[in-house]
Short mmCIF file of C-alpha atoms and ligand atoms in Angstrom, two decimals:
data_model
loop_
_atom_site.label_atom_id
_atom_site.label_comp_id
_atom_site.label_asym_id
_atom_site.label_seq_id
_atom_site.Cartn_x
_atom_site.Cartn_y
_atom_site.Cartn_z
CA MET U 1 93.63 156.93 58.53
CA GLN U 2 93.41 155.88 55.08
CA TYR U 3 90.32 153.58 54.27
CA LYS U 4 90.79 150.96 51.23
CA MET U 5 86.78 150.16 51.94
CA GLN U 6 84.10 151.68 53.41
CA ALA U 7 80.61 150.49 53.96
CA LYS U 8 77.79 153.06 54.72
CA ASN U 9 74.28 152.73 55.98
CA LEU U 10 74.33 149.64 54.38
CA ASN U 11 70.73 147.41 53.95
CA LEU U 12 70.77 143.97 52.36
CA TYR U 13 67.68 141.90 51.98
CA TYR U 14 67.11 138.35 50.56
CA GLY U 15 63.56 138.81 48.87
CA SER U 16 61.74 140.52 51.62
CA LYS U 17 63.90 139.15 54.62
CA GLN U 18 66.53 141.71 55.87
CA ALA U 19 69.54 140.16 56.50
CA LEU U 20 71.99 143.26 57.17
CA TYR U 21 70.70 146.59 58.95
CA ASN U 22 72.44 149.77 58.33
CA ILE U 23 76.15 148.69 58.66
CA SER U 24 78.65 151.27 58.24
CA LEU U 25 82.17 150.25 58.81
CA ASN U 26 85.70 151.31 57.60
CA VAL U 27 88.08 149.01 56.26
CA PRO U 28 91.59 150.65 56.71
CA THR U 29 94.43 149.83 54.33
CA ASN U 30 97.23 147.25 54.54
CA LYS U 31 95.41 145.85 57.90
CA VAL U 32 93.38 142.98 58.74
CA VAL U 33 89.82 143.07 59.70
CA ALA U 34 88.09 140.28 61.56
CA LEU U 35 84.30 139.72 61.01
CA ILE U 36 83.17 137.51 63.89
CA GLY U 37 79.73 136.85 65.30
CA PRO U 38 77.34 133.56 65.79
CA SER U 39 76.07 131.81 63.07
CA GLY U 40 73.37 133.42 60.67
CA CYS U 41 74.25 136.55 62.04
CA GLY U 42 75.43 138.02 58.60
CA LYS U 43 79.02 137.64 58.25
CA SER U 44 79.38 136.32 54.83
CA THR U 45 76.60 138.38 53.47
CA PHE U 46 78.55 141.24 54.47
CA LEU U 47 81.73 140.03 53.33
CA LYS U 48 80.06 139.28 49.85
CA THR U 49 78.86 142.89 49.48
CA LEU U 50 82.15 144.35 49.29
CA ASN U 51 83.09 142.25 45.82
CA ARG U 52 79.28 142.12 44.76
CA MET U 53 79.14 138.04 45.25
CA ASN U 54 75.75 138.65 46.36
CA ASP U 55 74.54 140.08 42.98
CA LEU U 56 74.82 136.32 41.63
CA ILE U 57 71.61 135.58 44.03
CA GLU U 58 68.27 136.94 42.20
CA SER U 59 66.57 138.06 44.92
CA VAL U 60 68.76 139.89 46.60
CA HIS U 61 68.60 143.87 47.05
CA ILE U 62 70.72 146.33 48.53
CA ASP U 63 70.75 149.94 49.62
CA GLY U 64 73.35 152.00 51.05
CA ASP U 65 77.05 152.14 50.08
CA ILE U 66 80.30 150.73 49.59
CA PHE U 67 83.32 152.31 48.47
CA LEU U 68 86.73 151.22 47.30
CA ASP U 69 89.36 153.94 47.34
CA GLY U 70 86.42 156.31 47.30
CA ASN U 71 84.40 155.05 44.67
CA ASP U 72 81.26 153.61 44.90
CA ILE U 73 81.23 149.94 43.82
CA TYR U 74 77.45 149.88 43.03
CA ALA U 75 77.51 152.56 40.72
CA PRO U 76 75.88 151.41 37.21
CA ASP U 77 78.92 151.91 35.59
CA THR U 78 81.13 149.40 37.65
CA ASP U 79 82.82 146.72 35.74
CA ILE U 80 82.20 143.71 38.17
CA VAL U 81 85.15 141.53 36.30
CA TYR U 82 87.73 144.25 37.21
CA LEU U 83 85.91 144.73 40.81
CA ARG U 84 86.45 141.19 41.24
CA LYS U 85 90.11 141.57 40.31
CA ARG U 86 90.96 143.84 42.91
CA VAL U 87 88.42 142.66 45.47
CA GLY U 88 89.69 138.87 45.42
CA MET U 89 87.85 136.08 47.42
CA VAL U 90 89.02 132.71 49.13
CA PHE U 91 86.49 130.71 49.84
CA GLN U 92 85.51 128.49 53.19
CA ARG U 93 86.05 125.20 51.45
CA PRO U 94 89.47 124.83 49.11
CA ASN U 95 87.95 125.12 45.64
CA PRO U 96 91.01 124.27 43.10
CA PHE U 97 90.25 124.11 39.04
CA PRO U 98 90.26 120.25 38.26
CA MET U 99 93.60 121.11 36.30
CA SER U 100 97.19 121.52 37.22
CA ILE U 101 98.71 123.48 39.96
CA TYR U 102 100.55 125.81 37.31
CA GLU U 103 97.22 126.37 35.46
CA ASN U 104 95.25 127.22 38.48
CA ILE U 105 97.52 130.00 39.06
CA ALA U 106 98.33 131.21 35.05
CA TYR U 107 94.11 131.08 34.44
CA GLY U 108 93.40 134.12 36.02
CA PRO U 109 96.18 136.35 34.44
CA ARG U 110 95.33 134.59 30.98
CA VAL U 111 91.48 135.59 31.18
CA HIS U 112 92.83 139.24 32.33
CA GLY U 113 94.97 139.39 28.98
CA LEU U 114 98.59 137.99 29.80
CA LYS U 115 99.67 135.55 26.87
CA ASN U 116 103.71 135.94 27.15
CA LYS U 117 104.85 132.55 28.58
CA ASN U 118 107.72 133.83 30.38
CA LYS U 119 105.70 136.30 32.03
CA LEU U 120 103.27 133.87 32.91
CA ASN U 121 105.96 131.59 34.53
CA GLU U 122 106.76 134.71 36.40
CA VAL U 123 103.66 135.45 37.76
CA VAL U 124 103.27 131.54 38.71
CA GLU U 125 106.10 131.89 40.87
CA LYS U 126 105.79 135.01 42.41
CA SER U 127 102.40 134.01 43.50
CA LEU U 128 103.05 130.52 44.75
CA ARG U 129 106.10 132.22 46.51
CA SER U 130 103.85 134.77 48.22
CA ALA U 131 101.28 132.13 49.01
CA ALA U 132 104.00 130.03 50.69
CA LEU U 133 103.94 127.13 48.70
CA TRP U 134 106.50 127.41 46.10
CA ASP U 135 108.86 125.22 47.76
CA GLU U 136 106.46 122.38 48.20
CA VAL U 137 105.19 122.26 44.78
CA LYS U 138 107.81 123.53 42.65
CA ASP U 139 108.70 120.53 41.24
CA ARG U 140 105.44 119.21 40.16
CA LEU U 141 103.82 122.09 38.81
CA THR U 142 102.12 120.08 36.32
CA ASP U 143 100.53 117.39 38.70
CA SER U 144 96.79 117.90 39.25
CA ALA U 145 95.75 120.23 41.83
CA MET U 146 93.41 117.53 43.49
CA GLY U 147 96.24 115.38 44.45
CA MET U 148 97.46 118.31 46.96
CA SER U 149 96.30 118.45 50.74
CA GLY U 150 93.66 120.63 52.00
CA GLY U 151 96.05 122.89 53.59
CA GLN U 152 97.98 122.94 50.34
CA GLN U 153 94.84 123.67 48.24
CA GLN U 154 93.75 126.50 50.38
CA ARG U 155 97.28 128.14 49.87
CA LEU U 156 96.84 127.47 45.95
CA CYS U 157 93.43 129.44 45.99
CA ILE U 158 95.37 132.15 47.80
CA ALA U 159 97.97 132.24 45.11
CA ARG U 160 95.22 132.06 42.41
CA VAL U 161 93.99 135.37 43.87
CA LEU U 162 97.36 136.82 44.46
CA ALA U 163 97.91 135.88 40.50
CA VAL U 164 95.64 138.62 39.53
CA GLU U 165 97.29 141.38 41.56
CA PRO U 166 94.11 142.05 43.92
CA GLU U 167 94.26 145.27 46.54
CA VAL U 168 91.94 143.77 48.99
CA ILE U 169 91.58 139.77 50.01
CA LEU U 170 88.31 138.88 51.26
CA MET U 171 88.41 135.24 53.46
CA ASP U 172 85.38 133.45 54.27
CA GLU U 173 86.40 131.08 57.30
CA PRO U 174 89.34 130.19 55.08
CA CYS U 175 90.61 127.78 58.04
CA SER U 176 87.55 125.82 58.71
CA ALA U 177 88.05 122.86 56.32
CA LEU U 178 91.88 122.68 58.09
CA ASP U 179 93.87 120.67 60.20
CA PRO U 180 95.63 122.95 63.20
CA ILE U 181 99.52 122.82 61.33
CA SER U 182 97.75 123.98 57.98
CA THR U 183 95.71 126.83 59.98
CA MET U 184 98.52 128.03 61.30
CA LYS U 185 100.31 128.45 57.98
CA ILE U 186 97.52 130.40 56.59
CA GLU U 187 97.59 132.29 59.80
CA GLU U 188 101.35 133.34 59.49
CA LEU U 189 100.54 133.82 55.36
CA VAL U 190 97.80 136.43 56.58
CA ALA U 191 100.32 138.16 58.88
CA GLU U 192 102.72 138.66 55.72
CA LEU U 193 100.43 139.43 53.26
CA LYS U 194 98.55 142.26 55.01
CA LYS U 195 102.41 144.07 53.98
CA ASN U 196 100.82 144.29 50.62
CA TYR U 197 97.26 143.97 50.69
CA THR U 198 93.99 144.93 52.86
CA ILE U 199 92.35 141.86 54.03
CA VAL U 200 88.63 141.03 55.31
CA MET U 201 88.16 137.56 57.28
CA VAL U 202 85.11 136.06 58.53
CA THR U 203 85.91 133.72 61.14
CA HIS U 204 84.42 131.59 63.81
CA ASN U 205 87.53 131.33 65.81
CA MET U 206 87.81 133.77 68.30
CA GLN U 207 91.66 132.72 69.23
CA GLN U 208 92.09 133.27 65.36
CA ALA U 209 90.56 136.91 65.12
CA ALA U 210 92.74 137.93 68.12
CA ARG U 211 95.62 136.59 66.64
CA VAL U 212 95.45 137.76 63.22
CA SER U 213 93.64 140.82 63.11
CA ASP U 214 93.86 144.54 63.56
CA TYR U 215 90.35 145.25 63.82
CA THR U 216 87.51 143.40 64.82
CA ALA U 217 83.79 143.66 64.02
CA PHE U 218 81.21 142.03 65.91
CA PHE U 219 78.01 141.18 64.19
CA LEU U 220 74.96 140.11 65.85
CA ASN U 221 70.89 139.38 63.85
CA GLY U 222 72.09 141.20 60.77
CA LYS U 223 73.34 144.28 62.74
CA LEU U 224 77.00 145.58 63.45
CA VAL U 225 76.96 145.70 67.39
CA GLU U 226 80.37 147.19 67.39
CA HIS U 227 83.98 147.55 65.75
CA ASP U 228 87.39 148.43 67.46
CA ILE U 229 90.86 147.70 67.46
CA THR U 230 90.88 143.89 68.18
CA ASP U 231 92.46 143.94 71.76
CA VAL U 232 89.91 146.53 72.86
CA ILE U 233 87.12 144.30 71.49
CA PHE U 234 88.63 141.24 73.39
CA THR U 235 89.84 142.94 76.50
CA ASN U 236 87.33 145.92 76.89
CA PRO U 237 84.47 145.67 74.41
CA ALA U 238 82.00 148.63 74.83
CA ASP U 239 78.72 146.54 74.17
CA LYS U 240 77.60 143.94 76.87
CA GLN U 241 76.84 141.57 73.78
CA THR U 242 80.00 141.59 72.63
CA GLU U 243 81.50 140.53 76.17
CA ASP U 244 78.88 137.75 76.03
CA TYR U 245 79.74 136.33 72.84
CA ILE U 246 83.72 136.86 73.33
CA SER U 247 83.30 134.99 76.62
CA GLY U 248 81.68 132.28 75.24
CA ARG U 249 78.31 133.17 76.66
CA PHE U 250 76.14 132.31 73.69
CA GLY U 251 76.89 131.27 69.87
N1 ATP Y 1 70.98 132.71 49.35
C1 ATP Y 1 70.20 133.01 50.48
N2 ATP Y 1 68.91 133.32 50.47
C2 ATP Y 1 68.07 133.71 51.54
N3 ATP Y 1 68.40 133.61 52.68
C3 ATP Y 1 70.07 133.87 52.85
C4 ATP Y 1 70.45 133.38 51.93
N4 ATP Y 1 72.24 133.42 52.57
C5 ATP Y 1 72.29 133.71 53.76
N5 ATP Y 1 71.06 134.15 53.91
C6 ATP Y 1 70.41 134.22 55.50
O1 ATP Y 1 70.89 135.62 56.01
C7 ATP Y 1 71.24 135.36 57.16
C8 ATP Y 1 72.82 135.70 57.20
O2 ATP Y 1 73.20 134.74 56.54
P1 ATP Y 1 75.07 134.58 56.29
O3 ATP Y 1 75.59 133.46 55.86
O4 ATP Y 1 75.53 135.80 55.93
O5 ATP Y 1 75.38 134.34 58.20
P2 ATP Y 1 77.06 134.20 58.81
O6 ATP Y 1 77.05 134.95 60.02
O7 ATP Y 1 78.27 134.02 57.94
O8 ATP Y 1 76.71 132.63 59.04
P3 ATP Y 1 77.49 131.13 59.37
O9 ATP Y 1 78.55 131.82 60.38
O10 ATP Y 1 76.71 130.12 59.60
O11 ATP Y 1 78.44 131.15 58.02
C9 ATP Y 1 71.26 134.19 57.74
O12 ATP Y 1 69.30 134.16 58.21
C10 ATP Y 1 70.67 133.29 56.60
O13 ATP Y 1 69.69 132.28 56.57
#
């Protein structure tokens, strides 16, 4: 199997407090990997190590390795801006920029050097189509993104990530602020996107993990208890703690 990303013996500390213990996890290319586990177990912390978002927190110290296409993303010569273009992120709450729908999408490609107006128009349309939003917004591209519904805003944020042509998309509970219909749309979108992208998604919702992911990793107290094909995790987990969690005995 081809792995897009690999974590090897990863430990992470917030100051003197260890939050991740010896995590090794492979993320296969063009698959969806769900990260599940009770609140505070380290899912988001792990997710953020995959595009070095934790670098923004001063007290964080990491040892171990994370590879993207076999290259160590923590190597000193890593270009972080380029890394975050390749490994994009969608957050829990939709966070559109306070500007027009068009400008939200055009912003990233412009920062990466795209100036040609026709090309920008193409990128905006393609990204909005890929995020299943084009038909809903094509007649109001100059309207403020802040006037969209929460579900539309989240798809806009996905379109914004797609506009810079990432290879991996990290999603941190992307549906937790959304209603059931919007959630369903995002889940359908994830199924579509994995044809072209590799996706790692944190979710609190076990049905969602079962529905959308190919592989599931169960975290507990900063440790990766087990990871396997999603069907196996939900029907025949190897570890008693996984079974207790997925059957709702804690968390
Ligand atoms: N910026 C920070 N500084 C210090 N400790 C932190 C910081 N962020 C997270 N932690 C701690 O690291 C541990 C893991 O937190 P993390 O947010 O990764 O868990 P989580 O599984 O994503 O939780 P949730 O499902 O509630 O979002 C927790 O004990 C948390 O308190």
